[in-house]
């Protein structure tokens, strides 16, 4: 069975928790991604920031994205998967926590991200249907 490393999009990049949301948006544009793992001063993941977070939790509240940090919005326990996890474990993590993007860690370092598009390329139609039903269920 395929592993997380086999299906991930390699080359994911951290954004430090002290960086502002406007910088996160610029980096997302440069990298053509919709989410960035957030790192603490030791390059350990302390959260993940999405384009939706920036819009819904900052802009829609009339806050200034140049004054709010990624760490301010990265609350809760960050979810991730080890690079040698099998696809079943990846699905379980994403479905169980209703998340659409999952950082991949190897030797305590960020090595990639798994998105819905990555899953779609490696799952059967039945697995994709089950994933969509569980992740998008309200």
Short mmCIF file of C-alpha atoms in Angstrom, two decimals:
data_model
loop_
_atom_site.label_atom_id
_atom_site.label_comp_id
_atom_site.label_asym_id
_atom_site.label_seq_id
_atom_site.Cartn_x
_atom_site.Cartn_y
_atom_site.Cartn_z
CA UNK A 1 0.00 0.00 0.00
CA UNK A 2 1.15 3.55 -0.75
CA UNK A 3 2.54 5.74 2.02
CA UNK A 4 1.97 9.39 2.85
CA UNK A 5 5.35 10.19 1.27
CA UNK A 6 4.25 8.47 -1.96
CA UNK A 7 1.12 10.61 -2.36
CA UNK A 8 2.13 13.94 -0.79
CA UNK A 9 2.98 17.12 -2.62
CA UNK A 10 6.66 17.58 -1.69
CA UNK A 11 8.33 20.86 -0.83
CA UNK A 12 5.83 22.27 1.64
CA UNK A 13 7.00 25.38 3.44
CA UNK A 14 6.52 26.64 6.99
CA UNK A 15 5.52 30.12 7.95
CA UNK A 16 6.78 31.27 11.35
CA UNK A 17 4.09 31.96 13.96
CA UNK A 18 5.31 35.57 14.34
CA UNK A 19 4.66 36.38 10.64
CA UNK A 20 1.56 38.41 9.85
CA UNK A 21 -1.47 37.19 7.94
CA UNK A 22 -0.77 39.51 5.02
CA UNK A 23 2.65 37.86 4.65
CA UNK A 24 0.97 34.42 4.85
CA UNK A 25 -1.41 35.44 2.04
CA UNK A 26 1.53 36.64 -0.07
CA UNK A 27 3.41 33.39 0.49
CA UNK A 28 0.30 31.36 -0.37
CA UNK A 29 0.05 33.30 -3.63
CA UNK A 30 3.74 32.77 -4.42
CA UNK A 31 3.55 29.04 -3.70
CA UNK A 32 0.05 28.63 -5.21
CA UNK A 33 -1.26 26.91 -2.07
CA UNK A 34 -4.24 27.44 0.20
CA UNK A 35 -2.65 26.44 3.50
CA UNK A 36 0.65 26.80 5.33
CA UNK A 37 1.87 24.92 8.38
CA UNK A 38 2.83 27.35 11.14
CA UNK A 39 6.10 26.79 13.01
CA UNK A 40 7.33 27.91 16.38
CA UNK A 41 10.85 29.25 16.95
CA UNK A 42 12.20 25.66 16.91
CA UNK A 43 10.60 24.84 13.54
CA UNK A 44 8.07 22.57 15.23
CA UNK A 45 4.54 22.69 13.89
CA UNK A 46 2.24 24.67 16.15
CA UNK A 47 -0.69 25.00 13.74
CA UNK A 48 -1.83 25.50 10.19
CA UNK A 49 -3.23 28.62 8.56
CA UNK A 50 -5.56 28.55 5.57
CA UNK A 51 -6.71 31.16 3.12
CA UNK A 52 -10.20 30.69 4.55
CA UNK A 53 -8.91 31.41 8.08
CA UNK A 54 -7.49 34.72 6.88
CA UNK A 55 -10.77 35.74 5.27
CA UNK A 56 -13.24 34.45 7.87
CA UNK A 57 -11.31 35.02 11.09
CA UNK A 58 -9.55 38.28 10.21
CA UNK A 59 -10.85 40.23 7.21
CA UNK A 60 -14.54 39.47 7.81
CA UNK A 61 -14.18 40.78 11.38
CA UNK A 62 -12.68 44.03 10.14
CA UNK A 63 -9.24 43.21 11.53
CA UNK A 64 -6.02 44.27 9.85
CA UNK A 65 -4.10 41.26 8.42
CA UNK A 66 -0.86 43.22 8.76
CA UNK A 67 -1.39 43.33 12.54
CA UNK A 68 -2.57 39.76 13.22
CA UNK A 69 0.01 36.97 13.31
CA UNK A 70 -0.29 33.43 12.05
CA UNK A 71 0.18 32.28 15.63
CA UNK A 72 -2.85 34.33 16.67
CA UNK A 73 -5.08 32.20 14.43
CA UNK A 74 -3.30 28.86 14.82
CA UNK A 75 -5.23 27.56 17.78
CA UNK A 76 -5.89 23.97 18.78
CA UNK A 77 -3.90 20.82 18.19
CA UNK A 78 -2.22 20.66 14.79
CA UNK A 79 -2.87 17.47 12.84
CA UNK A 80 -0.13 15.79 10.82
CA UNK A 81 0.96 12.38 9.60
CA UNK A 82 4.34 10.66 9.51
CA UNK A 83 5.82 10.13 6.05
CA UNK A 84 5.70 6.34 6.38
CA UNK A 85 2.00 6.22 7.34
CA UNK A 86 -0.08 4.21 4.91
CA UNK A 87 -2.90 5.74 2.92
CA UNK A 88 -5.43 4.21 5.32
CA UNK A 89 -3.90 6.17 8.20
CA UNK A 90 -3.91 9.33 6.08
CA UNK A 91 -7.61 8.85 5.32
CA UNK A 92 -8.40 8.12 8.96
CA UNK A 93 -6.66 11.31 10.11
CA UNK A 94 -8.27 13.52 7.48
CA UNK A 95 -11.74 12.01 7.80
CA UNK A 96 -11.68 11.74 11.58
CA UNK A 97 -10.83 15.42 11.97
CA UNK A 98 -12.67 16.68 8.87
CA UNK A 99 -9.56 18.30 7.41
CA UNK A 100 -8.73 18.88 3.77
CA UNK A 101 -4.94 19.37 3.98
CA UNK A 102 -2.51 17.36 6.05
CA UNK A 103 1.18 18.15 6.69
CA UNK A 104 3.60 15.24 6.30
CA UNK A 105 6.49 15.01 8.78
CA UNK A 106 9.69 12.95 8.48
CA UNK A 107 12.34 12.96 11.21
CA UNK A 108 10.55 15.90 12.88
CA UNK A 109 10.81 17.99 9.68
CA UNK A 110 8.08 19.11 7.29
CA UNK A 111 8.52 17.27 3.98
CA UNK A 112 5.18 17.77 2.23
CA UNK A 113 1.43 18.26 2.32
CA UNK A 114 -1.41 15.97 1.32
CA UNK A 115 -4.47 17.64 -0.18
CA UNK A 116 -7.75 16.33 -1.50
CA UNK A 117 -6.29 16.49 -5.01
CA UNK A 118 -3.39 14.25 -3.94
CA UNK A 119 -5.85 11.75 -2.48
CA UNK A 120 -8.01 11.80 -5.61
CA UNK A 121 -5.04 10.64 -7.68
CA UNK A 122 -4.44 7.59 -5.47
CA UNK A 123 -7.85 6.41 -4.25
CA UNK A 124 -10.60 4.36 -5.82
CA UNK A 125 -13.90 6.06 -6.64
CA UNK A 126 -15.49 4.37 -3.63
CA UNK A 127 -12.75 5.65 -1.31
CA UNK A 128 -13.09 9.18 -2.70
CA UNK A 129 -16.86 9.11 -2.23
CA UNK A 130 -16.48 7.94 1.38
CA UNK A 131 -13.86 10.61 2.04
CA UNK A 132 -16.04 13.41 0.65
CA UNK A 133 -19.05 12.21 2.63
CA UNK A 134 -17.14 12.15 5.92
CA UNK A 135 -15.08 15.32 5.53
CA UNK A 136 -17.90 17.50 4.25
CA UNK A 137 -20.58 16.12 6.59
CA UNK A 138 -21.93 18.72 8.97
#
